[in-house]
mmCIF file with all atom_site columns, N, CA and C in Angstrom:
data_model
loop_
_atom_site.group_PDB
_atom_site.id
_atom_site.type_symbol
_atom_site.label_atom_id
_atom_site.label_alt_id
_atom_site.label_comp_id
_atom_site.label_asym_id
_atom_site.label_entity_id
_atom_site.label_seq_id
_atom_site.pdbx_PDB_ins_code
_atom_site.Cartn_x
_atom_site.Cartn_y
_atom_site.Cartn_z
_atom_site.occupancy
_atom_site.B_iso_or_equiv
_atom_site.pdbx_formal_charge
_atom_site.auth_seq_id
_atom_site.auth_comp_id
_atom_site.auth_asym_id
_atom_site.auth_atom_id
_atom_site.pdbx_PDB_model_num
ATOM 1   N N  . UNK A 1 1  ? 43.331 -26.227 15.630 1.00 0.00 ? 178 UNK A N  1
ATOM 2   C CA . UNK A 1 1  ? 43.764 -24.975 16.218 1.00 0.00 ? 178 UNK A CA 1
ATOM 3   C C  . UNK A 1 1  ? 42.615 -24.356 17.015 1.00 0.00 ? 178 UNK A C  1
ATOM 4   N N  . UNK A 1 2  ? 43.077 -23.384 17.352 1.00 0.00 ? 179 UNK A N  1
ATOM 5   C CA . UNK A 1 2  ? 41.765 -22.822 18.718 1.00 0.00 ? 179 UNK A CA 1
ATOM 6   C C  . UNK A 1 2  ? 40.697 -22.409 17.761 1.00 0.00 ? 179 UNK A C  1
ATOM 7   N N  . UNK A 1 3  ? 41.264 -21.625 16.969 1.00 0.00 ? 180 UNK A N  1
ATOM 8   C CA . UNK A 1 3  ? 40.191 -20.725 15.862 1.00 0.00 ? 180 UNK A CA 1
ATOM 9   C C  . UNK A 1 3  ? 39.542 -21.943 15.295 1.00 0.00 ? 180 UNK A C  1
ATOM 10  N N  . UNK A 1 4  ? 39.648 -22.927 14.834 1.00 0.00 ? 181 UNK A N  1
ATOM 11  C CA . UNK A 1 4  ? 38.563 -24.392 14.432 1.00 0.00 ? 181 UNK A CA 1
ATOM 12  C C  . UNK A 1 4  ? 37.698 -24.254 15.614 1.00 0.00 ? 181 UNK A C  1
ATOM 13  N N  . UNK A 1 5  ? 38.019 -24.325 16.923 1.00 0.00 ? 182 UNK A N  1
ATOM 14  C CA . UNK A 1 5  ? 37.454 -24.875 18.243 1.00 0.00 ? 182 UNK A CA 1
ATOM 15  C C  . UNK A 1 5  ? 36.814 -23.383 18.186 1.00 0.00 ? 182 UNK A C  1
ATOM 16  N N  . UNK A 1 6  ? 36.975 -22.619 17.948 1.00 0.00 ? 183 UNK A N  1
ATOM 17  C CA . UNK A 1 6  ? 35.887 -21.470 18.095 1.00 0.00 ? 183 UNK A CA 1
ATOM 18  C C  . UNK A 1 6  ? 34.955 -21.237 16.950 1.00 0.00 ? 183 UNK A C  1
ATOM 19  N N  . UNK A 1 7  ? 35.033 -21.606 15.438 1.00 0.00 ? 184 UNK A N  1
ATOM 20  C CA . UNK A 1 7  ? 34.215 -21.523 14.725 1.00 0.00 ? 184 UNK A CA 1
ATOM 21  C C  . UNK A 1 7  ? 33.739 -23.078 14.789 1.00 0.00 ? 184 UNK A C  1
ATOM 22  N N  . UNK A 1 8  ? 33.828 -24.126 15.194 1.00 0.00 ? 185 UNK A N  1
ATOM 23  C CA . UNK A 1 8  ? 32.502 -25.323 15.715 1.00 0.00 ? 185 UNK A CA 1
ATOM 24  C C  . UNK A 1 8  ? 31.818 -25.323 16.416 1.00 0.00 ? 185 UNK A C  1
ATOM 25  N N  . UNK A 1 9  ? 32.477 -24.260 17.479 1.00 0.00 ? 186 UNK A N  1
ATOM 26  C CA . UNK A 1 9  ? 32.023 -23.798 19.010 1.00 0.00 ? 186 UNK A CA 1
ATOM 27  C C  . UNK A 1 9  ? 30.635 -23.092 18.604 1.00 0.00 ? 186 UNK A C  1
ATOM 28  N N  . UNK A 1 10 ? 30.717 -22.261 17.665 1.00 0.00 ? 187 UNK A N  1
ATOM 29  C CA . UNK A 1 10 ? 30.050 -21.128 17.021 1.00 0.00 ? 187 UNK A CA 1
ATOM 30  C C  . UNK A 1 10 ? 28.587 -21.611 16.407 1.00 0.00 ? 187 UNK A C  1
ATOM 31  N N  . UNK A 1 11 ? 29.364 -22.382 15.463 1.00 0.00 ? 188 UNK A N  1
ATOM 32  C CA . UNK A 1 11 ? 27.795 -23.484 14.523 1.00 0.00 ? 188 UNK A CA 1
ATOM 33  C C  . UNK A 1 11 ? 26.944 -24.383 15.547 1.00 0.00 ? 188 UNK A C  1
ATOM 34  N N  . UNK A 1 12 ? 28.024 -25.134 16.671 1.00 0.00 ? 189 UNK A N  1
ATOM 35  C CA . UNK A 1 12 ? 27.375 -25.879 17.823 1.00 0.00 ? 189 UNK A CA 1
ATOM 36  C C  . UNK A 1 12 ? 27.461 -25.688 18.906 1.00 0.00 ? 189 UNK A C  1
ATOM 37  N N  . UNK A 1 13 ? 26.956 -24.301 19.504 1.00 0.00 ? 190 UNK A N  1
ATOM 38  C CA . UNK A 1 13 ? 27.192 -24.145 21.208 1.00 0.00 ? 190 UNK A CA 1
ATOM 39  C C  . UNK A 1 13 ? 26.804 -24.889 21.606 1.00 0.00 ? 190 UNK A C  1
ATOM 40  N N  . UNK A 1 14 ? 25.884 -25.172 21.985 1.00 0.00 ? 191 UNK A N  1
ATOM 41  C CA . UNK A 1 14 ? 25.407 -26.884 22.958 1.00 0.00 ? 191 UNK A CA 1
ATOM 42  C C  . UNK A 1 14 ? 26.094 -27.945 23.058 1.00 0.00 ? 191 UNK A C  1
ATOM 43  N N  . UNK A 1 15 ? 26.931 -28.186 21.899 1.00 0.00 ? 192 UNK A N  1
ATOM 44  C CA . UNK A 1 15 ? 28.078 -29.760 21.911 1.00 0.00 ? 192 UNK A CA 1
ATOM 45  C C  . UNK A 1 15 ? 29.141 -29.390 22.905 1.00 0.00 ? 192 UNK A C  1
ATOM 46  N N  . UNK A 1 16 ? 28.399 -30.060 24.137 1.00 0.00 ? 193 UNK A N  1
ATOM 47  C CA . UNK A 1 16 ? 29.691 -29.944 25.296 1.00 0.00 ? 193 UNK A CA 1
ATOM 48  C C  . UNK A 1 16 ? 31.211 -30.641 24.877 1.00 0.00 ? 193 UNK A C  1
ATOM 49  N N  . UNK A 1 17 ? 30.925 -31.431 23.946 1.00 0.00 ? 194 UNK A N  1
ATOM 50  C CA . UNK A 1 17 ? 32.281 -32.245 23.834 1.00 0.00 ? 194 UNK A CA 1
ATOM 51  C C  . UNK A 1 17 ? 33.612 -30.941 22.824 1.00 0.00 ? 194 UNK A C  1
ATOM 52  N N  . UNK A 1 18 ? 32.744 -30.661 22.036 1.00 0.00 ? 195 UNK A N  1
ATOM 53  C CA . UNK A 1 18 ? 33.624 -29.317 21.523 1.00 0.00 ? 195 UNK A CA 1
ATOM 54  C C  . UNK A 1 18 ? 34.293 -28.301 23.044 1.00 0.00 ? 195 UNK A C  1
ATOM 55  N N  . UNK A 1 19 ? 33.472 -28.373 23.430 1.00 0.00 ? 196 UNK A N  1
ATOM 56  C CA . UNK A 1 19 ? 33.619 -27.047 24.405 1.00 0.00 ? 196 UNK A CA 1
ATOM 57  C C  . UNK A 1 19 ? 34.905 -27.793 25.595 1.00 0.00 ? 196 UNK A C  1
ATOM 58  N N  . UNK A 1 20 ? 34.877 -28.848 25.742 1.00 0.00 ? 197 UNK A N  1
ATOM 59  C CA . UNK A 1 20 ? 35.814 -29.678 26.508 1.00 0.00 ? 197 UNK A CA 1
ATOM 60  C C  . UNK A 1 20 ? 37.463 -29.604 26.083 1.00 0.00 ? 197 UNK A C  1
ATOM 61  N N  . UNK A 1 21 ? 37.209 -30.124 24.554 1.00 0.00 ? 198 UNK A N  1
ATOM 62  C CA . UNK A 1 21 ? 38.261 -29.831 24.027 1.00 0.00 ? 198 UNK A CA 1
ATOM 63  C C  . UNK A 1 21 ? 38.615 -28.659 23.362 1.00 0.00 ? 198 UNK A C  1
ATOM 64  N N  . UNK A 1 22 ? 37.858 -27.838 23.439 1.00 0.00 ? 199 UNK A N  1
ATOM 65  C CA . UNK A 1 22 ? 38.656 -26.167 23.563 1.00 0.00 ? 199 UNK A CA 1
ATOM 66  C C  . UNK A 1 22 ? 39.351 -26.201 24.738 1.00 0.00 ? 199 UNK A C  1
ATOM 67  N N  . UNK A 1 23 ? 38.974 -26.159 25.945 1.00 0.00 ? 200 UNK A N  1
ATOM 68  C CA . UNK A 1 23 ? 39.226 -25.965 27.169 1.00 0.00 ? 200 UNK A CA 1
ATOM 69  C C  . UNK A 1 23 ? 40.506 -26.676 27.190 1.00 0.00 ? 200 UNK A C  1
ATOM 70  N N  . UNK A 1 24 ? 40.553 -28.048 27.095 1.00 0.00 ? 201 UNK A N  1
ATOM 71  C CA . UNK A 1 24 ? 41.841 -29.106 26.790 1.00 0.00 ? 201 UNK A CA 1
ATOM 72  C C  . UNK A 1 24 ? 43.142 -28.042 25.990 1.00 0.00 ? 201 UNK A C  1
ATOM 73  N N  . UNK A 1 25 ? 42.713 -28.076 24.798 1.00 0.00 ? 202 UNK A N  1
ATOM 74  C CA . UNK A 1 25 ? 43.999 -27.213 24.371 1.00 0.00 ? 202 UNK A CA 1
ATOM 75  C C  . UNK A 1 25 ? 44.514 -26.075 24.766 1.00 0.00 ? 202 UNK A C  1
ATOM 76  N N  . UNK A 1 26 ? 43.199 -24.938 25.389 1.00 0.00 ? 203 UNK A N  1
ATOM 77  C CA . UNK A 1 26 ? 43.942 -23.623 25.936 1.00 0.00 ? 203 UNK A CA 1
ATOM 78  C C  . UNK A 1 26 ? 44.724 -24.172 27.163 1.00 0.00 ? 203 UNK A C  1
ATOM 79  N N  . UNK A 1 27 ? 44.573 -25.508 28.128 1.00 0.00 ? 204 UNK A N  1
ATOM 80  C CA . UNK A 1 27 ? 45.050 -25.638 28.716 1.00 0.00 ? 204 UNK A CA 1
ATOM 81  C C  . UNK A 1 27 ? 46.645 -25.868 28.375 1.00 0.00 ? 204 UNK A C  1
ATOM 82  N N  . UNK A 1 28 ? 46.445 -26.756 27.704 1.00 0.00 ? 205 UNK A N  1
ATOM 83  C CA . UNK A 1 28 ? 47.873 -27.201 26.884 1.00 0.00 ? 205 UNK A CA 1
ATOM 84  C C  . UNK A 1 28 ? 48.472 -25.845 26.134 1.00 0.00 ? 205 UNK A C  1
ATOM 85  N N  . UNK A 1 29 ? 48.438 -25.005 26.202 1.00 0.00 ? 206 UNK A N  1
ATOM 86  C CA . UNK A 1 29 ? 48.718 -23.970 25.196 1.00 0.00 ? 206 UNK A CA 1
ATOM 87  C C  . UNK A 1 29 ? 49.248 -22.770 26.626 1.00 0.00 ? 206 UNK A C  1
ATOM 88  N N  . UNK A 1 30 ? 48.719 -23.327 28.029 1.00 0.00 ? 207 UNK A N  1
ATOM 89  C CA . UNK A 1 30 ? 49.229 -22.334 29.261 1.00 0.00 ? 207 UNK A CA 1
ATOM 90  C C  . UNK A 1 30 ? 47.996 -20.919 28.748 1.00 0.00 ? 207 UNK A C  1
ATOM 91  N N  . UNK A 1 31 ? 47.329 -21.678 28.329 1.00 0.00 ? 208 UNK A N  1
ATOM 92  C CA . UNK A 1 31 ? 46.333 -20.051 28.089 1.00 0.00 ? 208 UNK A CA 1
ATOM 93  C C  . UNK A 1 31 ? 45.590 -20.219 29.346 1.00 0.00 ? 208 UNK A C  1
ATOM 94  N N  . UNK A 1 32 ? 45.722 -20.359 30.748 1.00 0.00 ? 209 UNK A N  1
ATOM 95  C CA . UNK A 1 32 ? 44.967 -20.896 31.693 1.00 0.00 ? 209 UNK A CA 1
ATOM 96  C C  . UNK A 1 32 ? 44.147 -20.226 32.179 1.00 0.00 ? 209 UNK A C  1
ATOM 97  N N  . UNK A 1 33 ? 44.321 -18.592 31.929 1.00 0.00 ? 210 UNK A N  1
ATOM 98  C CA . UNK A 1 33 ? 42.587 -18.227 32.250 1.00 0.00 ? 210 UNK A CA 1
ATOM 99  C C  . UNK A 1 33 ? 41.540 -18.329 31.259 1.00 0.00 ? 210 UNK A C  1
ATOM 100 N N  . UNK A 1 34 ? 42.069 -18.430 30.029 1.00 0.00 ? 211 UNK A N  1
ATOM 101 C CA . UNK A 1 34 ? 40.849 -18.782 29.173 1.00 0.00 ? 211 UNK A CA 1
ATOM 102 C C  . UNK A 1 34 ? 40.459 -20.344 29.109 1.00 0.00 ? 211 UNK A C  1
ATOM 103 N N  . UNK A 1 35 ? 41.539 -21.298 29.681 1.00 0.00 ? 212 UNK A N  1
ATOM 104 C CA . UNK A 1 35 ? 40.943 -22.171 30.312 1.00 0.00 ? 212 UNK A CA 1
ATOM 105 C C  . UNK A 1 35 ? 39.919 -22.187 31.196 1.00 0.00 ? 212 UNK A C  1
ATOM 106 N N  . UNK A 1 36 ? 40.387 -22.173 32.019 1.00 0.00 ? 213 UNK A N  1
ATOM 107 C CA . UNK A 1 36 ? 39.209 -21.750 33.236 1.00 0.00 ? 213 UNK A CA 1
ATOM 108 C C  . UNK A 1 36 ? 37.990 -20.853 33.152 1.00 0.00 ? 213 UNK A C  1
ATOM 109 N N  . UNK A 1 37 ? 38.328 -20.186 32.511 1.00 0.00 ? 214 UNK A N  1
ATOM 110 C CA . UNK A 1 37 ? 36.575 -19.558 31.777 1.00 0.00 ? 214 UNK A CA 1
ATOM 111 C C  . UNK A 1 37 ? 35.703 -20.719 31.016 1.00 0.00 ? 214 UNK A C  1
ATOM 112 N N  . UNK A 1 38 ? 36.588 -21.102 30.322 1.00 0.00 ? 215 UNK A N  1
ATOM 113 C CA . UNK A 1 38 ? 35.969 -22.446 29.693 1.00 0.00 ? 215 UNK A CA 1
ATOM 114 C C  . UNK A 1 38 ? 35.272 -23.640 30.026 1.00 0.00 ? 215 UNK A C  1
ATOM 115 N N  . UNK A 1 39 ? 36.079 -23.630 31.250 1.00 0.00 ? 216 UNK A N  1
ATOM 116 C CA . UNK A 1 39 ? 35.641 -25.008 32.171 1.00 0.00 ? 216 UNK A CA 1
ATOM 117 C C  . UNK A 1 39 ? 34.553 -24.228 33.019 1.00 0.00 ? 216 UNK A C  1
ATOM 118 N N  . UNK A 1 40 ? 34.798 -23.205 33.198 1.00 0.00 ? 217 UNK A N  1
ATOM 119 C CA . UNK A 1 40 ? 33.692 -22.108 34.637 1.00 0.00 ? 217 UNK A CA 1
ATOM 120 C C  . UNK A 1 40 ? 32.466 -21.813 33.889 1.00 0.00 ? 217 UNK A C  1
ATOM 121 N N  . UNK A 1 41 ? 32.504 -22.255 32.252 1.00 0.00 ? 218 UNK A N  1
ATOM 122 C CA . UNK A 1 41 ? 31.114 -21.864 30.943 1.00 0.00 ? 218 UNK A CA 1
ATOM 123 C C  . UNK A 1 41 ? 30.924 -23.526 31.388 1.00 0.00 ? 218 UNK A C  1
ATOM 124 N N  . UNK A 1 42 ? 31.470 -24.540 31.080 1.00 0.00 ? 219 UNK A N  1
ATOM 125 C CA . UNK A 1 42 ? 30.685 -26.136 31.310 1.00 0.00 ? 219 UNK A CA 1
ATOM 126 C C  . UNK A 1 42 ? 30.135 -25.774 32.498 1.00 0.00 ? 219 UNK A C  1
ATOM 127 N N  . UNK A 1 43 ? 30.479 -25.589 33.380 1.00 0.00 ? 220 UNK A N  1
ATOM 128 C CA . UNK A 1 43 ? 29.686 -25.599 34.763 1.00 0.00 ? 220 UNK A CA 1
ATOM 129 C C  . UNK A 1 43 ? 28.977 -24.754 35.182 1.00 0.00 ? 220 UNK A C  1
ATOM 130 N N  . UNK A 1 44 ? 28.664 -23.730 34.353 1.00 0.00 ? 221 UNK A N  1
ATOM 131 C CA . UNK A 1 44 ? 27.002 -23.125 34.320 1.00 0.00 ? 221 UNK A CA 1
ATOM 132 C C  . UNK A 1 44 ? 26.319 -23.640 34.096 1.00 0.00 ? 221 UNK A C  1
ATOM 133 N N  . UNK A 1 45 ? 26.514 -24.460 33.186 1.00 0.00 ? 222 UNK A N  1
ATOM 134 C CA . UNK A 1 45 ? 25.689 -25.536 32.389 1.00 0.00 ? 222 UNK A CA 1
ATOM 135 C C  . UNK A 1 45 ? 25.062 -26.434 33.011 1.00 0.00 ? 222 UNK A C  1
ATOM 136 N N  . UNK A 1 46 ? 26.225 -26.790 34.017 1.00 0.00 ? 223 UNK A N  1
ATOM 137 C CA . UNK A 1 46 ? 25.753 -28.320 34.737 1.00 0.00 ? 223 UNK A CA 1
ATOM 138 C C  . UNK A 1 46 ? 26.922 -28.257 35.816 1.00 0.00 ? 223 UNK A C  1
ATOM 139 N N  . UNK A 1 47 ? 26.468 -27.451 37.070 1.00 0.00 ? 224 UNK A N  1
ATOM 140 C CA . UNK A 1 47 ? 27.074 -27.597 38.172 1.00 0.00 ? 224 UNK A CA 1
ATOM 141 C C  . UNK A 1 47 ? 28.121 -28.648 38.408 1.00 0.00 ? 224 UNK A C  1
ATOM 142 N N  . UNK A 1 48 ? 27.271 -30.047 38.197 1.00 0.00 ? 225 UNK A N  1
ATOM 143 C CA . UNK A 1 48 ? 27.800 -31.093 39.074 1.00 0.00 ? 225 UNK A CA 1
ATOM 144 C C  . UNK A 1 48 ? 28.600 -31.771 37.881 1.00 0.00 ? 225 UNK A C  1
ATOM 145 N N  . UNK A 1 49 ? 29.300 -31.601 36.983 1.00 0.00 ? 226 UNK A N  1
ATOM 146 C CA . UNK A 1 49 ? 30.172 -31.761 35.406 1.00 0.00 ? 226 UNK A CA 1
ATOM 147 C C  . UNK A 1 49 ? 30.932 -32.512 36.512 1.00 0.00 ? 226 UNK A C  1
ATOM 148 N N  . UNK A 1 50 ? 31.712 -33.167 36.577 1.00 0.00 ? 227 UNK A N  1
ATOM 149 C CA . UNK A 1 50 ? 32.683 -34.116 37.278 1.00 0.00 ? 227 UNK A CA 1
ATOM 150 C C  . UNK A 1 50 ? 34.102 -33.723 36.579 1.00 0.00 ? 227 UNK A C  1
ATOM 151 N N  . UNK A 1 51 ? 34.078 -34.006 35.219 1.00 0.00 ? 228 UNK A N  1
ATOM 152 C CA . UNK A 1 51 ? 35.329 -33.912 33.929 1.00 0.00 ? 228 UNK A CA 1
ATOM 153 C C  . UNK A 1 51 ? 35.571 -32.201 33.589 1.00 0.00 ? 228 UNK A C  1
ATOM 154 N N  . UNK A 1 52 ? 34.662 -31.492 34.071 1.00 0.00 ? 229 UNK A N  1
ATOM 155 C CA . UNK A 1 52 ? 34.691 -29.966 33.951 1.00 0.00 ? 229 UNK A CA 1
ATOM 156 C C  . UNK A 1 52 ? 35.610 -29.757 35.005 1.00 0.00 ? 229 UNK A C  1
ATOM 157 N N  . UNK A 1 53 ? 35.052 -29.929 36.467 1.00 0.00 ? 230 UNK A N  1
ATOM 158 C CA . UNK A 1 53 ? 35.804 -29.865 37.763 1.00 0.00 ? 230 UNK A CA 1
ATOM 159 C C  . UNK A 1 53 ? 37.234 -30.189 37.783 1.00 0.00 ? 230 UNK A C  1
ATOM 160 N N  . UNK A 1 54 ? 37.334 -31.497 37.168 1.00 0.00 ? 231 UNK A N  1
ATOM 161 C CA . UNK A 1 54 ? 38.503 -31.904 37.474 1.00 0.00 ? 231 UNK A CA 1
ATOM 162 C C  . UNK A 1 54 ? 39.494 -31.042 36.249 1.00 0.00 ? 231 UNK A C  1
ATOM 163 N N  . UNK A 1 55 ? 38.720 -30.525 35.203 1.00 0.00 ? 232 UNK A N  1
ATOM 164 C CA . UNK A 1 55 ? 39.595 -29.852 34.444 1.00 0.00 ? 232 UNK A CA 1
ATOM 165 C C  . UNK A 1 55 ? 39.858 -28.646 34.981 1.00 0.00 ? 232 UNK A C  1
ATOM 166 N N  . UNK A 1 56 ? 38.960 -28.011 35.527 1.00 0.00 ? 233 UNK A N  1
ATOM 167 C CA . UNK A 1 56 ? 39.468 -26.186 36.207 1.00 0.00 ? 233 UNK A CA 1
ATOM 168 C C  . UNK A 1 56 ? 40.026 -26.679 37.401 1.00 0.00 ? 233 UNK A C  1
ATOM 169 N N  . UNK A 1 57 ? 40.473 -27.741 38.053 1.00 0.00 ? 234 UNK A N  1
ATOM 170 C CA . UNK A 1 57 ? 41.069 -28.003 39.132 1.00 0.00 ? 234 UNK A CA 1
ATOM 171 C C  . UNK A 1 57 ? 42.338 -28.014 38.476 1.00 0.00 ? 234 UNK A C  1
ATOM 172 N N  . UNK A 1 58 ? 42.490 -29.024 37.676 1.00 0.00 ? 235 UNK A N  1
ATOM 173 C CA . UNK A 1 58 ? 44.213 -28.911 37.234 1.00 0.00 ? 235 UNK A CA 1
ATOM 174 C C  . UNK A 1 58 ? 44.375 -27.475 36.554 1.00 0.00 ? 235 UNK A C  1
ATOM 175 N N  . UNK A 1 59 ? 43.740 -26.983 35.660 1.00 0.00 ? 236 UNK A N  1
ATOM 176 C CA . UNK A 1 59 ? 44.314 -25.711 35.216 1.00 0.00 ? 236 UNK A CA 1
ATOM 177 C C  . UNK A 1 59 ? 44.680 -24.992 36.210 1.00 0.00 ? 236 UNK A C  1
ATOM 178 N N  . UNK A 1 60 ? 43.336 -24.948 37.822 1.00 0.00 ? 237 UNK A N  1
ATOM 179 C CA . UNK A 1 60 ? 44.079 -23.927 38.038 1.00 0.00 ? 237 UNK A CA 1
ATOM 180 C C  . UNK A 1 60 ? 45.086 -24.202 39.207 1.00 0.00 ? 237 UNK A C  1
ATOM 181 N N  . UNK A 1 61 ? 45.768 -26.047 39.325 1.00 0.00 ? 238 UNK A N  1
ATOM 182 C CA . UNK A 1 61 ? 47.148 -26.215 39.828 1.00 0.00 ? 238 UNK A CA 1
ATOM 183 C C  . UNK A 1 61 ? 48.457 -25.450 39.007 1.00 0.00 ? 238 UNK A C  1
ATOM 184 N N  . UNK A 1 62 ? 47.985 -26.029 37.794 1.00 0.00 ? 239 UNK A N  1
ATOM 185 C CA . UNK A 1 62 ? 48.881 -25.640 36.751 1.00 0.00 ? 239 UNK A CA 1
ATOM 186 C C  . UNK A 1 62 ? 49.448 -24.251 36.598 1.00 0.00 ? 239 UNK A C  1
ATOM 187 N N  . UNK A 1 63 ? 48.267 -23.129 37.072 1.00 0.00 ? 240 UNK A N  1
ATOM 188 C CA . UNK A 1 63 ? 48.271 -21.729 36.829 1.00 0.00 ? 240 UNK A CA 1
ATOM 189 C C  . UNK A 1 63 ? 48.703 -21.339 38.337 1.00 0.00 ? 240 UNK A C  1
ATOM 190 N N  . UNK A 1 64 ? 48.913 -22.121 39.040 1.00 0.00 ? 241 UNK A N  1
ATOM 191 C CA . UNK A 1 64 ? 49.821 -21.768 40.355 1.00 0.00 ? 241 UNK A CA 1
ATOM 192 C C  . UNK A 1 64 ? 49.005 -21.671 41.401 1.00 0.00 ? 241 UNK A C  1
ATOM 193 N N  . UNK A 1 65 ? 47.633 -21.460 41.454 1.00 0.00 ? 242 UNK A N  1
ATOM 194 C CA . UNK A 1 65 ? 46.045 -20.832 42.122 1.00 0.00 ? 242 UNK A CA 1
ATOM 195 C C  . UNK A 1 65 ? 46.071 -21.812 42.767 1.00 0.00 ? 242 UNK A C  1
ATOM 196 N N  . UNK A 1 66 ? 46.800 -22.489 43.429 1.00 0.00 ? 243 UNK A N  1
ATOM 197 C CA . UNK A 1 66 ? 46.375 -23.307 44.707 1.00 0.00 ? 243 UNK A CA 1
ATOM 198 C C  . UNK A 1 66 ? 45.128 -23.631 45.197 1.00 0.00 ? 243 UNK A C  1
ATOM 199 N N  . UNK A 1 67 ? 45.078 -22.425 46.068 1.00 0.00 ? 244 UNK A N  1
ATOM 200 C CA . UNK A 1 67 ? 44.193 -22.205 47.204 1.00 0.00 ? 244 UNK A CA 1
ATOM 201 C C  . UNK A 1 67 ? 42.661 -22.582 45.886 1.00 0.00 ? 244 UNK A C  1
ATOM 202 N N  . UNK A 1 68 ? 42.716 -21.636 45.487 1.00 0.00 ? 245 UNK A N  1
ATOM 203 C CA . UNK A 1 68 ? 41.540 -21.671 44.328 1.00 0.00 ? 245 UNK A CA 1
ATOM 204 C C  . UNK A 1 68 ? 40.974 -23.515 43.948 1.00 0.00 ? 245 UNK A C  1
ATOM 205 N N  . UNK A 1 69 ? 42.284 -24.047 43.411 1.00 0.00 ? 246 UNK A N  1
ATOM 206 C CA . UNK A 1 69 ? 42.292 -25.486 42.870 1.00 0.00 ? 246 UNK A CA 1
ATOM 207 C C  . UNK A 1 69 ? 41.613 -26.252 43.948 1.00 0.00 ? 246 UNK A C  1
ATOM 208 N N  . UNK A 1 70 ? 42.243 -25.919 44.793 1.00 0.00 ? 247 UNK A N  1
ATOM 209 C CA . UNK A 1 70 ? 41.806 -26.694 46.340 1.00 0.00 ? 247 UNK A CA 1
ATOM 210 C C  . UNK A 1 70 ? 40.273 -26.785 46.353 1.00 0.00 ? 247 UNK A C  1
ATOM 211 N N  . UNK A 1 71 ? 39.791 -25.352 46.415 1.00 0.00 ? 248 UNK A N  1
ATOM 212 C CA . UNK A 1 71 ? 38.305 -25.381 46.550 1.00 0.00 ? 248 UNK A CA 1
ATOM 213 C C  . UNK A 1 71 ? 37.698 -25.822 45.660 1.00 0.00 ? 248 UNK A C  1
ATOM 214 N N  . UNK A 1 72 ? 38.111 -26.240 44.296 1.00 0.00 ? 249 UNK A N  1
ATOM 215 C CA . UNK A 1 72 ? 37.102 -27.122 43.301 1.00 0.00 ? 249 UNK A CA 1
ATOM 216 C C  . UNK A 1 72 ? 37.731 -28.052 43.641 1.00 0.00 ? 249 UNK A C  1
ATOM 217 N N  . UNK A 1 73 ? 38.363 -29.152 44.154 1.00 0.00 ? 250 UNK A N  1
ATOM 218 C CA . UNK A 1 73 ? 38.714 -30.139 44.453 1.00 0.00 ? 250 UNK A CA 1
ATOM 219 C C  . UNK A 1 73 ? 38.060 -30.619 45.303 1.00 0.00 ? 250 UNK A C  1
#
């Protein structure tokens, strides 16, 4: 559940792979701006994330943001 993904998140901020699959489920869950915050926190991290990108790209097809999707694409 999210609340797991936020108390592992919690004990291990640095484990990008947690932080991926938070992002994964709010996506799946249509929570798509807290998606995209999620994916927009990996890529502070590390600009050039490839699997970050392509994740705030589909969320934000998914979330209707076109134009937006476009430009991380």
């Amino acid at each position: 559940s999210l609340r797991d993904y936020a108390r592992i998140q919690a004990v291990a901020p640095a484990d990008a792979s947690v932080a991926y699959d938070r992002a994964r489920v709010l996506s799946w869950a249509s929570r798509f701006d807290a998606a995209a915050g999620a994916y927009e926190e990996l890529l502070r991290r590390n600009p050039r994330d490839l699997q970050a990108l392509l994740g705030l790209g589909q969320v934000l097809s998914w979330a209707s943001r076109l134009d937006s999707a476009e430009t991380v694409y």
